[in-house]
Amino acid sequence: IGAATRVGAFGARHALTTSAMLRRGFGMATRAPWTAAARRSSSDVVDSVRVGSATVALRGGGPLVPNGALARLPPRLATTLEWLCQKDALGQDCVLVASPAERQRARTAIFAFAELIRAEAFYVGVSADTAEADLRQRRELTGNGSATWSDAAPVRAALTGGVLVLDGLERAERNVLPTLNNLLENRELALDDGRLLVPEARAALLRSDPNFD
């Protein structure tokens, strides 16, 4: 099951996790998993947190920030939490690989990371029935009887800078692999409503083009 990274969609920074999550014995530290020394800005507002040797920026929070995962995190997973912070600070994707018996503990580690950095968490349980619509958009009816496009979890995570958890990637069918690869490798996702998610650098180039409208 994967864990924190950056998917650049209009500057959104969020963690991507996939499915097998955490190898047994991956973290054996006995200290508290979130030994956080906070760095303060000139306005005396906490803007980052340090876990071990890793310092990561705090996100803006929101209603979907996990609550209680840090308290449930076993102390032996302190190094796992530190590793997730290191990968996030480097802007890299993370994959945690675990046995089925360890998967719940791996999910706890990811949600603890999201809680620590105050990032909203968006979860997708990948299975053989997962379709492209589960990764992009679905057509839904509104209260007045009209239909509208509803963003799936990966799209909302990209746009809000949240943590995206893709749990069970080894179960993904071939028909969704192109969408997953485009999202994870190219940082692009074409949406059914006509929008296109692109990396932050590419978006900046497009905005600087005088012919771009």
mmCIF file of C-alpha atoms in Angstrom:
data_model
loop_
_atom_site.group_PDB
_atom_site.id
_atom_site.type_symbol
_atom_site.label_atom_id
_atom_site.label_comp_id
_atom_site.label_asym_id
_atom_site.label_seq_id
_atom_site.Cartn_x
_atom_site.Cartn_y
_atom_site.Cartn_z
ATOM 1 C CA ILE A 1 0.000 0.000 0.000
ATOM 2 C CA GLY A 2 1.702 3.130 -0.872
ATOM 3 C CA ALA A 3 2.252 6.249 1.041
ATOM 4 C CA ALA A 4 3.105 9.892 0.813
ATOM 5 C CA THR A 5 4.210 11.767 -2.192
ATOM 6 C CA ARG A 6 3.534 14.674 -4.442
ATOM 7 C CA VAL A 7 1.261 14.542 -7.413
ATOM 8 C CA GLY A 8 1.621 17.868 -9.089
ATOM 9 C CA ALA A 9 -1.771 18.955 -10.203
ATOM 10 C CA PHE A 10 -2.020 22.714 -10.342
ATOM 11 C CA GLY A 11 0.535 22.910 -7.586
ATOM 12 C CA ALA A 12 -1.246 20.432 -5.367
ATOM 13 C CA ARG A 13 1.062 18.428 -3.182
ATOM 14 C CA HIS A 14 -0.274 15.216 -1.785
ATOM 15 C CA ALA A 15 0.713 11.787 -0.760
ATOM 16 C CA LEU A 16 0.084 8.812 -2.898
ATOM 17 C CA THR A 17 -0.060 5.444 -1.365
ATOM 18 C CA THR A 18 -0.650 2.138 -2.994
ATOM 19 C CA SER A 19 -1.601 -1.135 -1.739
ATOM 20 C CA ALA A 20 0.618 -3.443 -0.012
ATOM 21 C CA MET A 21 1.903 -1.178 2.615
ATOM 22 C CA LEU A 22 4.438 -2.043 5.158
ATOM 23 C CA ARG A 23 6.920 -4.842 5.444
ATOM 24 C CA ARG A 24 6.965 -6.624 8.790
ATOM 25 C CA GLY A 25 9.642 -5.166 11.012
ATOM 26 C CA PHE A 26 10.134 -2.152 8.734
ATOM 27 C CA GLY A 27 10.200 0.183 11.738
ATOM 28 C CA MET A 28 11.647 -0.943 15.030
ATOM 29 C CA ALA A 29 12.180 2.334 16.883
ATOM 30 C CA THR A 30 11.036 2.552 20.494
ATOM 31 C CA ARG A 31 10.740 6.319 20.699
ATOM 32 C CA ALA A 32 7.450 8.096 20.145
ATOM 33 C CA PRO A 33 6.584 7.946 16.451
ATOM 34 C CA TRP A 34 5.883 11.635 16.120
ATOM 35 C CA THR A 35 8.785 13.132 18.042
ATOM 36 C CA ALA A 36 8.065 16.485 16.490
ATOM 37 C CA ALA A 37 10.211 19.538 16.911
ATOM 38 C CA ALA A 38 8.261 22.273 15.222
ATOM 39 C CA ARG A 39 9.954 25.088 13.350
ATOM 40 C CA ARG A 40 8.240 28.413 13.738
ATOM 41 C CA SER A 41 7.990 31.164 11.196
ATOM 42 C CA SER A 42 8.581 34.843 11.884
ATOM 43 C CA SER A 43 4.933 35.222 12.830
ATOM 44 C CA ASP A 44 5.372 32.530 15.492
ATOM 45 C CA VAL A 45 2.980 30.208 13.656
ATOM 46 C CA VAL A 46 3.981 26.561 13.298
ATOM 47 C CA ASP A 47 4.580 25.915 9.595
ATOM 48 C CA SER A 48 6.463 22.608 9.642
ATOM 49 C CA VAL A 49 7.150 19.561 11.759
ATOM 50 C CA ARG A 50 10.263 17.463 12.225
ATOM 51 C CA VAL A 51 10.242 13.699 12.675
ATOM 52 C CA GLY A 52 13.751 12.368 13.208
ATOM 53 C CA SER A 53 15.892 13.825 10.441
ATOM 54 C CA ALA A 54 12.935 14.781 8.220
ATOM 55 C CA THR A 55 11.240 18.173 8.217
ATOM 56 C CA VAL A 56 7.992 18.559 6.282
ATOM 57 C CA ALA A 57 5.669 21.488 5.690
ATOM 58 C CA LEU A 58 2.253 21.437 7.324
ATOM 59 C CA ARG A 59 -0.814 21.513 5.088
ATOM 60 C CA GLY A 60 -3.875 23.647 5.478
ATOM 61 C CA GLY A 61 -6.057 21.106 7.273
ATOM 62 C CA GLY A 62 -9.694 20.434 6.434
ATOM 63 C CA PRO A 63 -12.655 18.261 7.388
ATOM 64 C CA LEU A 64 -11.042 15.070 6.064
ATOM 65 C CA VAL A 65 -7.849 15.235 8.158
ATOM 66 C CA PRO A 66 -7.599 11.900 10.060
ATOM 67 C CA ASN A 67 -8.120 12.009 13.777
ATOM 68 C CA GLY A 68 -6.672 9.567 16.303
ATOM 69 C CA ALA A 69 -4.314 7.666 13.983
ATOM 70 C CA LEU A 70 -1.218 9.110 15.693
ATOM 71 C CA ALA A 71 -2.433 7.887 19.058
ATOM 72 C CA ARG A 72 -2.928 4.361 17.670
ATOM 73 C CA LEU A 73 0.426 4.171 15.869
ATOM 74 C CA PRO A 74 2.709 1.521 17.450
ATOM 75 C CA PRO A 75 6.058 2.963 18.599
ATOM 76 C CA ARG A 76 7.939 0.433 16.465
ATOM 77 C CA LEU A 77 6.574 2.176 13.367
ATOM 78 C CA ALA A 78 8.322 5.438 14.239
ATOM 79 C CA THR A 79 10.916 4.860 11.520
ATOM 80 C CA THR A 80 8.128 4.206 9.012
ATOM 81 C CA LEU A 81 6.611 7.580 9.854
ATOM 82 C CA GLU A 82 10.015 9.221 9.531
ATOM 83 C CA TRP A 83 10.548 7.535 6.140
ATOM 84 C CA LEU A 84 7.190 8.832 4.887
ATOM 85 C CA CYS A 85 8.177 12.341 5.958
ATOM 86 C CA GLN A 86 11.526 12.017 4.184
ATOM 87 C CA LYS A 87 9.848 10.926 0.951
ATOM 88 C CA ASP A 88 7.350 13.769 1.200
ATOM 89 C CA ALA A 89 10.119 16.312 1.767
ATOM 90 C CA LEU A 90 11.813 15.021 -1.405
ATOM 91 C CA GLY A 91 8.578 15.110 -3.397
ATOM 92 C CA GLN A 92 8.721 11.377 -4.101
ATOM 93 C CA ASP A 93 6.060 8.687 -4.311
ATOM 94 C CA CYS A 94 5.952 6.013 -1.636
ATOM 95 C CA VAL A 95 4.854 2.395 -1.683
ATOM 96 C CA LEU A 96 4.509 0.341 1.476
ATOM 97 C CA VAL A 97 4.448 -3.415 0.940
ATOM 98 C CA ALA A 98 2.874 -5.614 3.594
ATOM 99 C CA SER A 99 1.326 -8.991 4.176
ATOM 100 C CA PRO A 100 -2.490 -9.081 4.477
ATOM 101 C CA ALA A 101 -2.155 -9.358 8.259
ATOM 102 C CA GLU A 102 -0.120 -6.125 8.372
ATOM 103 C CA ARG A 103 -2.266 -4.076 6.030
ATOM 104 C CA GLN A 104 -4.386 -2.446 8.714
ATOM 105 C CA ARG A 105 -1.249 -1.361 10.563
ATOM 106 C CA ALA A 106 0.121 0.042 7.322
ATOM 107 C CA ARG A 107 -3.032 2.073 6.746
ATOM 108 C CA THR A 108 -2.716 3.403 10.283
ATOM 109 C CA ALA A 109 0.827 4.560 9.493
ATOM 110 C CA ILE A 110 -0.353 6.468 6.436
ATOM 111 C CA PHE A 111 -3.287 8.087 8.196
ATOM 112 C CA ALA A 112 -0.970 8.983 11.085
ATOM 113 C CA PHE A 113 1.310 10.709 8.589
ATOM 114 C CA ALA A 114 -1.640 12.642 7.142
ATOM 115 C CA GLU A 115 -2.771 13.635 10.631
ATOM 116 C CA LEU A 116 0.749 14.733 11.572
ATOM 117 C CA ILE A 117 1.079 17.111 8.610
ATOM 118 C CA ARG A 118 -2.594 18.205 8.810
ATOM 119 C CA ALA A 119 -3.408 16.913 5.323
ATOM 120 C CA GLU A 120 -6.793 15.595 4.245
ATOM 121 C CA ALA A 121 -6.773 11.880 3.364
ATOM 122 C CA PHE A 122 -8.587 10.431 0.348
ATOM 123 C CA TYR A 123 -8.944 6.640 0.195
ATOM 124 C CA VAL A 124 -9.493 4.349 -2.789
ATOM 125 C CA GLY A 125 -9.780 0.620 -2.187
ATOM 126 C CA VAL A 126 -8.541 -0.917 -5.432
ATOM 127 C CA SER A 127 -10.150 -4.204 -6.479
ATOM 128 C CA ALA A 128 -10.958 -6.167 -9.616
ATOM 129 C CA ASP A 129 -14.170 -4.106 -9.858
ATOM 130 C CA THR A 130 -12.404 -0.726 -9.784
ATOM 131 C CA ALA A 131 -13.168 1.229 -12.972
ATOM 132 C CA GLU A 132 -11.706 4.379 -14.487
ATOM 133 C CA ALA A 133 -14.651 6.344 -13.120
ATOM 134 C CA ASP A 134 -13.460 5.489 -9.594
ATOM 135 C CA LEU A 135 -10.204 7.305 -10.379
ATOM 136 C CA ARG A 136 -11.545 10.241 -12.374
ATOM 137 C CA GLN A 137 -15.201 11.321 -12.307
ATOM 138 C CA ARG A 138 -18.714 9.927 -12.068
ATOM 139 C CA ARG A 139 -21.962 11.286 -13.434
ATOM 140 C CA GLU A 140 -24.338 11.945 -10.546
ATOM 141 C CA LEU A 141 -27.857 13.314 -10.167
ATOM 142 C CA THR A 142 -28.368 16.496 -8.168
ATOM 143 C CA GLY A 143 -31.329 17.447 -6.014
ATOM 144 C CA ASN A 144 -33.093 19.306 -8.835
ATOM 145 C CA GLY A 145 -32.944 16.295 -11.157
ATOM 146 C CA SER A 146 -30.046 17.435 -13.332
ATOM 147 C CA ALA A 147 -26.789 15.521 -13.764
ATOM 148 C CA THR A 148 -23.303 16.746 -12.931
ATOM 149 C CA TRP A 149 -19.781 15.379 -12.812
ATOM 150 C CA SER A 150 -18.498 14.405 -9.357
ATOM 151 C CA ASP A 151 -14.729 14.270 -8.793
ATOM 152 C CA ALA A 152 -13.297 10.984 -7.543
ATOM 153 C CA ALA A 153 -10.833 10.787 -4.648
ATOM 154 C CA PRO A 154 -7.639 11.100 -6.780
ATOM 155 C CA VAL A 155 -8.940 14.297 -8.387
ATOM 156 C CA ARG A 156 -9.954 15.847 -5.065
ATOM 157 C CA ALA A 157 -6.613 14.895 -3.533
ATOM 158 C CA ALA A 158 -4.737 16.529 -6.404
ATOM 159 C CA LEU A 159 -6.758 19.727 -6.290
ATOM 160 C CA THR A 160 -6.698 20.143 -2.516
ATOM 161 C CA GLY A 161 -3.173 18.900 -1.786
ATOM 162 C CA GLY A 162 -4.360 15.929 0.249
ATOM 163 C CA VAL A 163 -2.984 12.460 0.860
ATOM 164 C CA LEU A 164 -4.211 9.911 -1.664
ATOM 165 C CA VAL A 165 -4.260 6.305 -0.481
ATOM 166 C CA LEU A 166 -4.522 3.646 -3.200
ATOM 167 C CA ASP A 167 -4.998 0.440 -1.248
ATOM 168 C CA GLY A 168 -4.626 -2.848 -3.129
ATOM 169 C CA LEU A 169 -2.847 -1.881 -6.347
ATOM 170 C CA GLU A 170 -1.900 -5.494 -7.010
ATOM 171 C CA ARG A 171 -5.617 -6.174 -7.592
ATOM 172 C CA ALA A 172 -6.024 -3.516 -10.295
ATOM 173 C CA GLU A 173 -7.290 -4.780 -13.657
ATOM 174 C CA ARG A 174 -5.495 -3.973 -16.890
ATOM 175 C CA ASN A 175 -8.190 -1.558 -18.051
ATOM 176 C CA VAL A 176 -7.358 0.911 -15.252
ATOM 177 C CA LEU A 177 -3.567 0.600 -15.428
ATOM 178 C CA PRO A 178 -3.184 3.293 -18.162
ATOM 179 C CA THR A 179 -5.060 5.776 -15.972
ATOM 180 C CA LEU A 180 -2.967 4.863 -12.922
ATOM 181 C CA ASN A 181 0.287 5.056 -14.857
ATOM 182 C CA ASN A 182 -0.628 8.440 -16.333
ATOM 183 C CA LEU A 183 -1.455 9.761 -12.883
ATOM 184 C CA LEU A 184 1.603 8.364 -11.104
ATOM 185 C CA GLU A 185 4.262 8.762 -13.791
ATOM 186 C CA ASN A 186 3.146 11.699 -15.944
ATOM 187 C CA ARG A 187 1.180 13.567 -13.258
ATOM 188 C CA GLU A 188 -1.646 14.081 -15.757
ATOM 189 C CA LEU A 189 -5.290 13.117 -15.750
ATOM 190 C CA ALA A 190 -7.904 13.952 -18.376
ATOM 191 C CA LEU A 191 -11.327 14.490 -16.805
ATOM 192 C CA ASP A 192 -14.712 13.824 -18.361
ATOM 193 C CA ASP A 193 -15.913 17.382 -17.778
ATOM 194 C CA GLY A 194 -13.156 18.737 -20.043
ATOM 195 C CA ARG A 195 -10.558 19.656 -17.434
ATOM 196 C CA LEU A 196 -6.997 18.355 -17.569
ATOM 197 C CA LEU A 197 -4.853 17.903 -14.485
ATOM 198 C CA VAL A 198 -1.208 18.597 -15.292
ATOM 199 C CA PRO A 199 2.034 18.964 -13.288
ATOM 200 C CA GLU A 200 2.643 22.293 -11.609
ATOM 201 C CA ALA A 201 5.635 23.090 -13.834
ATOM 202 C CA ARG A 202 3.637 22.520 -17.001
ATOM 203 C CA ALA A 203 0.735 24.581 -15.690
ATOM 204 C CA ALA A 204 3.140 27.471 -15.010
ATOM 205 C CA LEU A 205 4.444 27.293 -18.595
ATOM 206 C CA LEU A 206 0.925 27.353 -19.970
ATOM 207 C CA ARG A 207 0.018 30.386 -17.875
ATOM 208 C CA SER A 208 3.107 32.241 -19.127
ATOM 209 C CA ASP A 209 2.114 31.659 -22.760
ATOM 210 C CA PRO A 210 0.476 34.848 -24.093
ATOM 211 C CA ASN A 211 -1.717 32.729 -26.365
ATOM 212 C CA PHE A 212 -3.025 30.664 -23.466
ATOM 213 C CA ASP A 213 -6.599 31.458 -22.511
#
